[in-house]
Each structure stands twice: as structure tokens, then as C-alpha cells.
Amino acid sequence: MAIASINPTTGETERTFEPFSAEEVAGRIERAYEAANTYQHTSFADRAGWLRAAADLLDAQADEIAELITREMGKPVAEARAETGKCASAMRFYAENASRFLTDHPIDPSEVSASKAYVRWQPLGVVLAVMPWNFPLWQVVRFAAPALMAGNVGLLKHASNVPRTALKLQDVFLDAGFPPDVFQTLLVGSDAVEQVLTDPRVAAVTLTGSEAAGRSVAEIAGREIKKSVLELGGSDPFVVMPSADLESAVATAVKARCQNNGQSCIAAKRFIVHTDVATEFRELFVKRMSALTIGDPLDPDTDIGPLATEQGRKDVEDLVEDAVRHGASILCGGERVDGPGWFYPPTVITGVTPAMRMYREEVFGPVAQLFEVPDIGTAIDLANATDFGLGSNAWTTDPDEQRRFVAELEAGQVFINGMTTSYPALPFGGVKHSGYGRELADLGIREFCNAKTVWVG
Ligand code: NAP
């Protein structure tokens, strides 16, 4: 895949980049390794100062960065601006809390026949981050902020369609005062990942992306016996029970499916509604999905911009066509928007069965599958009838039902009366084919640390 900024609103190529040669990649790894040798000895206070400065730079340049993101991958510019602000918050969160998260963990010496015992968290060294385009700043920052605070060094291989955002972030870290080469962007395609990950100077890898990319990277990491974290796809359920505040559930359902033009791993993708409220939910949901404004994502009044890539739109179309061919019904949307750019409208589809690809595969666009169920047991079974297990959402005010959803939904997170989202203070990650490991919070910063046991006799 060429490394290029192609504006999804117009289809025009705005800039292309020559990928780094293998020699250039090797040189960058060496620089990262050298940087890691000294950077690991810097203090939390120094790292926090640089990270706070990076947050200030993001805030100061938020408009410019938001426009860049929108031009590269098409999300509405207000969402791009919010993403930039969220990155600044996460940086400040880790600047504030990293030393507390990584303080020595004491162990009762009398339990282990020692005079003193504890766990010390130490950085692993150079960490490769293979990242997706859908939240091109946030996905990287939620890796980089904790990793750099822990004393690791980052090598970013970003998605090939967001090179300018990737380079911008490198500049931000450098301008904020981080020592040179502590965070570098590698302009390479996915075919270069093996070279980087098999290099002995690289200690670990984190990948956010598709299941296929996850399998490939995990295979290399396994062979090399290197630590890996995988944040992969999802097909999150959104269950609505009769006691739910329906107005609020519908408004949230539309947002949960359509934000980021429907291209979010934790977007609600399967809406599972109890029979008692199914008709009302369907009517309101279809009405609101149909009312969203599709258009230029730089226009502040636009709700839905284009999908990020031409292939991405084709993938969505193929899944919808396959479902319709096998008997599903379209309640709204379902046809690409004519004209330039890769627009696809908010779509609601019913009658999805296991015979259809979208029953099993992730639909990465604003397409909502709607199901009706007679009881909570059927709702939970259907919610869990997927290989994915990233987020999950359940709407009910009944405490017993809430307890069942919390206990029985197979997912890395469950949100009750809300939509799955990420906060710096909440651990984030999945189970099943959605991946393993956690990002954010205290768990996230420890993923790329050696938990070194210290025993003193
Ligand atoms: P993708 O095609 O898997 O790409 C993600 C990254 O992996 C890109 O940098 C890509 O590089 C690289 N890559 C692709 N195939 C690879 C391979 N065989 N070996 C090594 N690297 C490889 O995914 P995407 O289309 O960009 O992003 C959408 C996917 O990401 C969705 O499935 C979504 O659910 C998932 N996602 C998950 C989370 C989460 O936190 N769980 C968050 C956001 C997105 P190139 O661009 O050069 O191909």
C-alpha cells in the first residue's frame, strides 16, 4: 500500500511519501535503541514536564491538527478537535499519575523470608506501535503517553493513509522537549513490520487494527518471544430492555453507531431490543439515523463524512449486499452516496442471520444491525454469539438485569445505560478475537514494564 494522504472527501491525493528503505529503518532502530539506553534513566518529573508540554502544544495547535486529521481520514472536524483535546487530557493524566502507578509495590517480607521484598516496574526498551487510521492521534497517544512515562522509547508504524498525522505527532514530542529519537515515526508499509519486530534491539510490540493484522504481528512476536498487546476489531452489542429510558437509548444508539463515520472498534454494531419496546425503538432509531446530515466533514454542520478509504467503502457495500442477497431487509440507507468522495449513508438492516457474513464479521461503517428478542437470556446469548469481545452496552434500570449483563456479557468492558467509550482512567481492551492486554489506566502503563521482583535477605 502506498504511503499517501488521500482526501476521502474528494478522492484527491494530497501528498505521497517514499517509504523508508531497509537501511533507513535499521538506522532508525539503532537511534531508538541508543536513546532508550539513556532515556530510561530520566526522572518521572522530567518525563512529566515534557509530556505536559506536548499536551500544551496539542491544545495550542488543535485547530490545525483537527483539520489535518479530517483531510487525511474524513471524520467531522468537531470530532477531530475533540480527539486532539482528549489526547492532551490523556497526556496530563499520565504526567500526573505515572509515578504513582509505577511506584515500588511492597510485599510482606515475613511471607517470603526476606528483610525486604517488593516489585519494581522497569521499562522494556524500544516498543513498536503498529497503529490504525480511525483515531489517528488518539490511538497513538494512548500507547505513547504511558509508554514514554514508563521510560520506554516508541517507534510508530502508522497506517499508510495517515502519514502527515504521524509526522505531526513526532514533531509534537520533539518540540515538547523529549530527547531526540525517543519517539520516531517510521514511514513504512506493513511489509516492514517483520524487519522491525525481529530486530533484537526492539523489545515489544503493540498493535491496534484488524484481526488479520493482529494474527500476523502476534505470530512474529510469538516466534521472537516478545511481549505483545493486541487491540483488534469488535462487533459490540447494544441491548435495550423494557425499563430503559428509550429516548436516551435511541439518541445514544445513533451516536454509538455513527460517530467517526461509523468507523470505531467500540462502535455499537448490533442492536438487540426487547420485543416490548422493539417497535418504538425501531421507528425512532430509523428516523434519527435517516436525519443525520451527510457532507463535507470540514463543515461544522456535518454529522457524517466519508469513509476513510475507497476499499473501506467497498468492504461495507459487500457486507450489506451479501446480507440483502441472503434475505435481510434495509430500513434506511443501504446505497452509496453518488458523487466524489467515499460517502456511505447511515443504514439500518434487519433480518440478519448466521448465513450472512455480517453476522460474524465487523462492519466498519455506519451500518446498524437490528434484532428483536423475547427475553434477557436470548439477548445475552445473541450478544455473545460473536468471535469478538471488545465493548458491550446494556440499557436497563432493573438491578437484577444489570447484574446479569455485567456477569454474562463476554467483553472487555460493559457499559450500563451508556455507550462504550474510553477514558484515560478506565482500562481498555478486549477478550476473544478482539485481542489481549489492556491500554490506559494503571494496567496500561504496566503492559510494557518488567515487573521485577526484588528480594533482600
Ligand atoms: P488494519 O488494516 O489492520 O491496519 C492497522 C495497522 O496495521 C496499519 O498500520 C497497517 O498498516 C498495519 N497492518 C495491516 N496488516 C498488517 C500485517 N499483515 N502485518 C503488520 N501490520 C499490518 O486496520 P485498519 O483498517 O487500519 O483499522 C481498522 C481496524 O482496527 C478495525 O478492525 C478496528 O476495529 C480496529 N481497531 C481496534 C481498536 C481497539 O482498540 N481494539 C481501535 C481502533 C481500531 P498499513 O496501513 O500500511 O496497511
Coordinates of C-alpha atoms and ligand atoms in Angstrom, one line a residue:
M1 CA 0.0 0.0 0.0
A2 CA 1.4 3.4 -1.0
I3 CA 2.1 5.9 1.8
A4 CA -0.2 8.7 0.9
S5 CA -2.6 11.3 2.2
I6 CA -5.6 10.9 0.0
N7 CA -8.5 13.2 1.0
P8 CA -11.5 10.9 1.3
T9 CA -13.9 13.8 0.7
T10 CA -12.6 14.4 -2.8
G11 CA -10.6 11.3 -3.6
E12 CA -7.7 13.5 -4.4
T13 CA -4.1 12.6 -3.5
E14 CA -2.7 15.5 -1.4
R15 CA 0.7 14.1 -0.7
T16 CA 2.7 10.9 -1.1
F17 CA 5.8 9.7 0.7
E18 CA 8.6 7.4 -0.3
P19 CA 8.8 4.5 2.2
F20 CA 12.0 4.2 4.2
S21 CA 14.5 1.7 2.8
A22 CA 15.5 -1.3 5.0
E23 CA 18.8 0.5 5.7
E24 CA 16.9 3.7 6.9
V25 CA 14.7 1.5 9.1
A26 CA 17.8 -0.2 10.6
G27 CA 19.3 3.2 11.3
R28 CA 16.2 4.4 13.0
I29 CA 16.1 1.3 15.2
E30 CA 19.7 2.0 16.2
R31 CA 18.9 5.5 17.1
A32 CA 15.9 4.4 19.2
Y33 CA 18.0 1.8 21.0
E34 CA 20.7 4.4 21.8
A35 CA 18.0 6.8 23.0
A36 CA 16.5 4.1 25.2
N37 CA 19.8 3.5 27.0
T38 CA 19.8 7.0 28.3
Y39 CA 16.1 7.8 28.4
Q40 CA 15.3 5.0 30.9
H41 CA 17.4 6.9 33.5
T42 CA 15.5 10.2 33.2
S43 CA 13.2 11.0 36.1
F44 CA 9.4 10.9 36.2
A45 CA 9.5 14.6 36.8
D46 CA 11.4 15.3 33.6
R47 CA 9.2 13.0 31.6
A48 CA 6.1 14.6 33.1
G49 CA 7.3 18.0 32.2
W50 CA 7.9 17.0 28.6
L51 CA 4.5 15.3 28.4
R52 CA 2.7 18.3 29.8
A53 CA 4.5 20.5 27.2
A54 CA 3.3 18.1 24.5
A55 CA -0.3 18.4 25.8
D56 CA 0.0 22.2 25.7
L57 CA 1.3 22.0 22.1
L58 CA -1.7 19.9 21.1
D59 CA -4.1 22.4 22.7
A60 CA -2.3 25.3 21.1
Q61 CA -2.4 23.7 17.6
A62 CA -5.8 21.9 18.0
D63 CA -7.5 23.6 15.0
E64 CA -4.6 22.9 12.6
I65 CA -4.3 19.3 13.8
A66 CA -8.0 18.7 13.6
E67 CA -8.1 19.9 10.0
L68 CA -5.2 17.7 9.1
I69 CA -6.9 14.7 10.6
T70 CA -10.1 15.5 8.8
R71 CA -8.3 15.9 5.5
E72 CA -6.5 12.6 5.9
M73 CA -9.3 10.3 7.1
G74 CA -12.6 12.2 6.8
K75 CA -14.0 12.4 10.3
P76 CA -16.2 15.5 11.1
V77 CA -13.8 18.3 12.2
A78 CA -15.5 18.8 15.5
E79 CA -14.8 15.1 16.3
A80 CA -11.2 15.6 15.2
R81 CA -10.9 18.6 17.5
A82 CA -12.4 16.6 20.4
E83 CA -9.9 13.8 19.7
T84 CA -7.0 16.3 19.9
G85 CA -8.3 17.6 23.3
K86 CA -8.7 14.0 24.6
C87 CA -5.1 13.3 23.7
A88 CA -3.9 16.3 25.7
S89 CA -6.0 15.1 28.6
A90 CA -4.5 11.7 28.5
M91 CA -1.0 13.1 28.4
R92 CA -1.8 15.2 31.5
F93 CA -3.3 12.2 33.2
Y94 CA -0.2 10.1 32.8
A95 CA 2.1 13.1 33.6
E96 CA 0.2 13.3 36.9
N97 CA -0.2 9.6 37.7
A98 CA 2.6 7.6 36.2
S99 CA 5.0 7.7 39.1
R100 CA 2.1 6.6 41.4
F101 CA 1.2 3.7 39.1
L102 CA 4.8 2.6 38.9
T103 CA 5.9 3.1 42.5
D104 CA 7.5 0.0 44.1
H105 CA 4.9 -2.5 45.1
P106 CA 5.7 -3.7 48.6
I107 CA 5.4 -7.4 49.6
D108 CA 5.2 -8.5 53.2
P109 CA 8.8 -9.7 53.9
S110 CA 7.7 -12.2 56.6
E111 CA 5.8 -14.1 53.9
V112 CA 8.9 -14.6 51.8
S113 CA 11.7 -15.0 54.5
A114 CA 13.3 -11.7 53.5
S115 CA 14.2 -8.5 55.2
K116 CA 12.6 -6.6 52.4
A117 CA 10.7 -7.5 49.2
Y118 CA 8.9 -5.6 46.5
V119 CA 8.1 -5.4 42.8
R120 CA 9.8 -2.7 40.8
W121 CA 8.4 -1.6 37.4
Q122 CA 11.1 -1.1 34.8
P123 CA 10.8 -0.1 31.1
L124 CA 11.3 -2.8 28.5
G125 CA 13.1 -0.5 26.0
V126 CA 12.1 0.1 22.4
V127 CA 8.4 -0.6 21.7
L128 CA 7.0 -0.8 18.2
A129 CA 3.5 0.6 17.8
V130 CA 1.5 -0.5 14.7
M131 CA -1.5 1.8 14.6
P132 CA -4.7 2.3 12.6
W133 CA -6.1 5.4 10.9
N134 CA -9.5 5.7 12.5
F135 CA -8.4 7.7 15.6
P136 CA -5.1 8.6 14.1
L137 CA -3.9 10.8 17.1
W138 CA -5.7 9.1 20.0
Q139 CA -4.7 5.5 19.2
V140 CA -1.0 6.6 19.2
V141 CA -1.2 8.8 22.2
R142 CA -2.9 6.2 24.4
F143 CA 0.1 4.0 23.7
A144 CA 2.8 6.7 23.7
A145 CA 1.8 8.7 26.8
P146 CA 2.1 5.7 29.3
A147 CA 5.0 4.1 27.4
L148 CA 7.1 7.2 27.4
M149 CA 6.2 8.0 31.1
A150 CA 7.4 4.4 32.0
G151 CA 10.8 5.1 30.4
N152 CA 10.2 3.2 27.1
V153 CA 11.0 4.5 23.7
G154 CA 8.4 4.4 20.8
L155 CA 8.7 3.5 17.2
L156 CA 5.5 4.3 15.3
K157 CA 4.4 2.5 12.2
H158 CA 1.2 4.3 11.5
A159 CA -1.4 3.3 8.9
S160 CA -0.2 4.2 5.4
N161 CA -3.1 6.6 4.8
V162 CA -2.3 9.0 7.7
P163 CA 1.4 9.8 7.3
R164 CA 1.1 13.5 7.9
T165 CA -0.7 13.0 11.3
A166 CA 2.1 10.5 12.1
L167 CA 4.8 13.0 11.3
K168 CA 3.0 15.8 13.2
L169 CA 3.0 13.7 16.4
Q170 CA 6.7 13.1 16.0
D171 CA 7.2 16.9 15.8
V172 CA 5.0 17.5 18.8
F173 CA 7.0 15.1 21.0
L174 CA 10.3 16.6 19.8
D175 CA 9.1 20.2 20.2
A176 CA 7.9 19.4 23.7
G177 CA 11.4 18.7 24.7
F178 CA 11.6 14.9 24.7
P179 CA 15.2 13.8 23.8
P180 CA 15.7 13.1 20.1
D181 CA 14.7 9.7 18.9
V182 CA 12.6 8.9 22.0
F183 CA 9.5 8.9 19.7
Q184 CA 10.0 8.3 16.0
T185 CA 7.7 7.8 13.1
L186 CA 8.7 5.2 10.6
L187 CA 7.3 5.8 7.2
V188 CA 6.9 2.2 6.2
G189 CA 4.2 -0.2 4.9
S190 CA 3.1 -3.3 6.8
D191 CA 5.7 -5.4 5.0
A192 CA 8.4 -3.7 7.1
V193 CA 6.9 -4.7 10.4
E194 CA 8.7 -8.1 10.4
Q195 CA 12.1 -6.4 10.0
V196 CA 11.4 -4.1 12.9
L197 CA 10.0 -6.8 15.2
T198 CA 12.6 -9.4 14.6
D199 CA 15.4 -6.9 15.3
P200 CA 16.9 -7.8 18.7
R201 CA 17.0 -4.1 19.7
V202 CA 13.2 -3.9 19.7
A203 CA 11.7 -5.4 22.8
A204 CA 7.9 -5.4 22.3
V205 CA 5.0 -4.5 20.1
T206 CA 1.5 -3.1 20.4
L207 CA -0.9 -3.3 17.5
T208 CA -4.3 -1.7 17.1
G209 CA -6.1 -2.8 14.0
S210 CA -7.8 -5.7 12.3
E211 CA -7.9 -9.3 13.3
A212 CA -5.8 -10.2 10.3
A213 CA -3.0 -7.7 11.2
G214 CA -3.2 -8.9 14.8
R215 CA -2.7 -12.5 13.8
S216 CA 0.3 -11.7 11.7
V217 CA 2.0 -9.5 14.2
A218 CA 1.3 -11.8 17.1
E219 CA 2.8 -14.7 15.1
I220 CA 6.1 -12.8 14.7
A221 CA 6.1 -11.7 18.3
G222 CA 5.4 -15.3 19.5
R223 CA 8.3 -16.6 17.4
E224 CA 10.6 -13.9 18.7
I225 CA 9.3 -14.3 22.3
K226 CA 8.5 -10.7 22.6
K227 CA 5.7 -9.1 24.6
S228 CA 2.7 -8.0 22.6
V229 CA -0.6 -6.2 23.2
L230 CA -3.4 -6.5 20.6
E231 CA -6.4 -4.2 20.3
L232 CA -8.4 -5.6 17.5
G233 CA -11.9 -5.3 16.0
G234 CA -15.3 -5.6 17.6
S235 CA -18.9 -6.1 16.9
D236 CA -20.3 -4.7 20.1
P237 CA -23.9 -5.4 21.2
F238 CA -26.2 -2.7 22.4
V239 CA -29.1 -4.3 24.3
V240 CA -32.2 -2.4 25.2
M241 CA -34.6 -3.8 27.8
P242 CA -38.2 -2.5 28.5
S243 CA -37.2 -0.5 31.6
A244 CA -34.7 1.6 29.6
D245 CA -35.1 5.3 29.1
L246 CA -36.0 4.8 25.4
E247 CA -35.4 8.4 24.3
S248 CA -32.0 8.4 25.7
A249 CA -31.2 4.9 24.5
V250 CA -32.1 5.8 20.9
A251 CA -30.1 9.1 20.9
T252 CA -27.1 7.2 22.3
A253 CA -27.6 4.3 19.9
V254 CA -27.3 6.7 16.9
K255 CA -24.1 8.3 18.3
A256 CA -22.7 4.9 19.3
R257 CA -23.1 3.6 15.7
C258 CA -22.3 6.7 13.7
Q259 CA -19.6 8.7 15.5
N260 CA -16.3 8.7 13.5
N261 CA -18.5 8.0 10.4
G262 CA -19.2 4.5 11.9
Q263 CA -15.5 3.5 11.9
S264 CA -14.8 2.8 15.5
C265 CA -13.8 -0.5 17.1
I266 CA -16.1 0.1 20.0
A267 CA -19.0 1.4 17.9
A268 CA -22.2 -0.4 18.8
K269 CA -22.8 -2.6 15.7
R270 CA -25.6 -5.0 16.8
F271 CA -28.8 -3.5 18.4
I272 CA -30.7 -6.1 20.4
V273 CA -34.0 -4.9 21.5
H274 CA -36.7 -6.5 23.7
T275 CA -40.0 -7.2 22.0
D276 CA -41.9 -4.9 24.4
V277 CA -40.1 -1.8 23.1
A278 CA -38.9 -3.1 19.7
T279 CA -41.4 -1.2 17.5
E280 CA -41.0 2.1 19.3
F281 CA -37.2 1.8 19.3
R282 CA -37.1 0.8 15.6
E283 CA -39.3 3.8 14.5
L284 CA -37.3 6.3 16.5
F285 CA -33.9 4.8 15.6
V286 CA -34.6 4.7 11.8
K287 CA -36.0 8.3 11.9
R288 CA -32.9 9.6 13.7
M289 CA -30.4 7.6 11.6
S290 CA -32.1 9.0 8.4
A291 CA -32.0 12.5 9.7
L292 CA -28.2 12.7 10.0
T293 CA -26.5 15.2 7.7
I294 CA -24.0 13.7 5.3
G295 CA -21.5 16.1 3.8
D296 CA -18.1 17.8 3.9
P297 CA -16.5 16.9 7.2
L298 CA -14.9 20.3 7.4
D299 CA -18.4 21.8 7.5
P300 CA -19.3 22.1 11.2
D301 CA -22.9 21.2 10.5
T302 CA -22.0 17.8 9.0
D303 CA -22.8 14.7 11.1
I304 CA -21.4 12.1 8.7
G305 CA -18.3 12.5 6.5
P306 CA -16.9 9.9 4.0
L307 CA -15.4 6.6 4.9
A308 CA -11.7 6.8 5.1
T309 CA -10.7 4.8 2.1
E310 CA -12.3 3.6 -1.1
Q311 CA -11.6 0.0 -0.2
G312 CA -13.3 0.6 3.2
R313 CA -16.5 1.7 1.5
K314 CA -16.3 -1.3 -0.8
D315 CA -15.9 -3.6 2.2
V316 CA -19.1 -2.1 3.8
E317 CA -21.0 -2.4 0.5
D318 CA -20.0 -6.0 0.0
L319 CA -21.2 -6.9 3.5
V320 CA -24.6 -5.2 3.0
E321 CA -25.1 -6.7 -0.4
D322 CA -24.3 -10.2 0.9
A323 CA -26.9 -9.7 3.7
V324 CA -29.6 -8.5 1.3
R325 CA -28.8 -11.3 -1.1
H326 CA -29.5 -13.8 1.8
G327 CA -32.8 -12.2 2.8
A328 CA -32.0 -9.2 5.1
S329 CA -34.1 -6.0 4.8
I330 CA -32.8 -2.4 4.6
L331 CA -34.9 0.0 6.7
C332 CA -32.9 3.1 5.7
G333 CA -29.7 3.8 3.8
G334 CA -28.0 0.9 2.1
E335 CA -26.9 2.6 -1.1
R336 CA -23.6 4.6 -1.6
V337 CA -24.0 8.3 -2.0
D338 CA -23.3 9.4 -5.6
G339 CA -20.6 11.9 -6.4
P340 CA -16.9 12.3 -5.4
G341 CA -15.6 11.0 -2.1
W342 CA -16.3 7.7 -0.3
F343 CA -19.6 8.5 1.3
Y344 CA -21.9 5.8 2.7
P345 CA -25.1 6.7 4.5
P346 CA -26.4 5.7 7.9
T347 CA -28.0 2.3 7.4
V348 CA -30.3 0.1 9.5
I349 CA -30.7 -3.5 8.5
T350 CA -32.9 -6.3 10.0
G351 CA -33.3 -10.0 9.4
V352 CA -29.6 -10.7 9.8
T353 CA -29.0 -14.5 10.2
P354 CA -25.9 -16.6 10.7
A355 CA -26.0 -17.3 6.9
M356 CA -24.8 -13.8 6.3
R357 CA -21.2 -12.5 6.6
M358 CA -22.1 -9.5 8.7
Y359 CA -23.4 -11.8 11.4
R360 CA -19.8 -12.8 12.1
E361 CA -17.7 -10.0 10.6
E362 CA -17.1 -6.4 11.7
V363 CA -18.9 -3.8 9.6
F364 CA -16.6 -0.8 9.6
G365 CA -19.1 1.9 8.6
P366 CA -22.4 3.3 9.7
V367 CA -24.5 0.2 9.4
A368 CA -26.6 -0.9 12.3
Q369 CA -28.0 -4.5 12.6
L370 CA -31.3 -4.6 14.4
F371 CA -32.6 -7.6 16.3
E372 CA -35.7 -8.3 18.4
V373 CA -35.6 -10.7 21.3
P374 CA -38.2 -12.0 23.7
D375 CA -36.2 -12.1 27.0
I376 CA -32.8 -11.3 28.6
G377 CA -31.4 -14.8 28.2
T378 CA -31.9 -14.6 24.4
A379 CA -30.4 -11.1 24.4
I380 CA -27.3 -12.2 26.2
D381 CA -26.9 -15.4 24.0
L382 CA -27.2 -13.2 20.9
A383 CA -24.8 -10.6 22.3
N384 CA -22.2 -13.3 22.9
A385 CA -22.7 -15.1 19.5
T386 CA -19.6 -13.5 18.0
D387 CA -15.9 -14.2 18.0
F388 CA -15.3 -10.6 19.1
G389 CA -15.4 -9.4 22.7
L390 CA -14.4 -5.7 22.8
G391 CA -17.1 -3.5 24.3
S392 CA -20.8 -4.1 25.2
N393 CA -23.7 -1.9 26.1
A394 CA -26.9 -2.7 28.0
W395 CA -29.8 -0.4 28.8
T396 CA -31.9 -1.3 31.8
T397 CA -32.8 0.2 35.1
D398 CA -33.5 -3.2 36.7
P399 CA -30.7 -4.1 39.1
D400 CA -31.1 -7.8 38.6
E401 CA -30.8 -7.4 34.8
Q402 CA -27.8 -5.1 35.3
R403 CA -26.1 -7.8 37.4
R404 CA -26.7 -10.4 34.7
F405 CA -25.3 -8.2 31.9
V406 CA -22.2 -7.4 34.0
A407 CA -21.7 -11.1 34.8
E408 CA -22.6 -12.7 31.5
L409 CA -21.6 -10.4 28.6
E410 CA -18.3 -11.7 27.1
A411 CA -16.5 -8.4 26.5
G412 CA -13.5 -6.4 27.8
Q413 CA -15.9 -3.8 29.0
V414 CA -19.6 -3.4 29.8
F415 CA -21.4 0.0 29.8
I416 CA -24.8 0.1 31.5
N417 CA -27.1 2.9 30.3
G418 CA -24.4 4.4 28.2
M419 CA -22.1 3.8 25.2
T420 CA -18.7 2.2 25.3
T421 CA -16.1 4.9 25.3
S422 CA -12.5 5.3 26.5
Y423 CA -11.3 7.4 29.4
P424 CA -7.6 7.7 30.5
A425 CA -8.6 6.4 33.9
L426 CA -10.5 3.3 32.6
P427 CA -8.7 0.2 31.4
F428 CA -9.4 -0.5 27.8
G429 CA -9.2 -3.8 25.8
G430 CA -10.9 -6.9 24.7
V431 CA -11.3 -10.7 25.0
K432 CA -11.8 -13.4 22.4
H433 CA -10.7 -12.2 18.9
S434 CA -10.8 -8.6 20.0
G435 CA -7.3 -9.1 21.4
Y436 CA -5.4 -9.2 24.7
G437 CA -3.7 -6.9 27.1
R438 CA -5.0 -3.5 28.3
E439 CA -4.4 0.1 27.5
L440 CA -5.0 3.1 29.6
A441 CA -5.2 3.5 33.4
D442 CA -2.7 1.7 35.7
L443 CA -2.9 -1.6 33.8
G444 CA -2.0 0.1 30.5
I445 CA 1.3 1.6 31.7
R446 CA 2.4 -1.7 33.3
E447 CA 1.9 -3.7 30.0
F448 CA 5.3 -2.5 28.7
C449 CA 7.2 -2.8 32.0
N450 CA 9.3 -5.6 33.5
A451 CA 7.6 -6.4 36.8
K452 CA 10.9 -7.1 38.6
T453 CA 10.7 -9.0 41.8
V454 CA 13.3 -7.8 44.4
W455 CA 14.1 -9.9 47.4
V456 CA 16.6 -8.8 50.0
G457 CA 17.9 -11.3 52.6
Ligands
NAP1 P1 -5.5 -2.7 9.6 O1 -5.7 -2.8 8.2 O2 -5.3 -3.9 10.4 O3 -4.3 -1.7 9.9 C1 -3.9 -1.3 11.2 C2 -2.4 -1.2 11.1 O4 -1.8 -2.5 10.9 C3 -1.8 -0.3 10.0 O5 -0.7 0.4 10.4 C4 -1.5 -1.3 8.9 O6 -0.5 -0.8 8.0 C5 -0.9 -2.5 9.7 N1 -1.0 -3.8 9.1 C6 -2.0 -4.2 8.3 N2 -1.8 -5.5 8.0 C7 -0.6 -5.9 8.6 C8 0.2 -7.1 8.6 N3 -0.2 -8.2 8.0 N4 1.3 -7.0 9.4 C9 1.7 -5.9 10.0 N5 1.0 -4.8 10.0 C10 -0.2 -4.7 9.3 O7 -6.7 -2.0 10.3 P2 -7.4 -0.6 9.9 O8 -8.2 -0.8 8.7 O9 -6.3 0.5 9.8 O10 -8.2 -0.3 11.2 C11 -9.5 -0.8 11.4 C12 -9.4 -2.0 12.3 O11 -8.8 -1.6 13.6 C13 -10.8 -2.4 12.7 O12 -10.9 -3.8 12.7 C14 -11.0 -1.8 14.1 O13 -12.0 -2.4 14.8 C15 -9.6 -1.9 14.6 N6 -9.4 -1.0 15.8 C16 -9.3 -1.6 17.0 C17 -9.2 -0.7 18.1 C18 -9.1 -1.3 19.5 O14 -8.7 -0.5 20.4 N7 -9.4 -2.5 19.8 C19 -9.1 0.6 17.9 C20 -9.2 1.1 16.6 C21 -9.4 0.3 15.6 P3 -0.9 -0.3 6.5 O15 -1.8 0.8 6.7 O16 0.4 0.0 6.0 O17 -1.6 -1.5 5.9

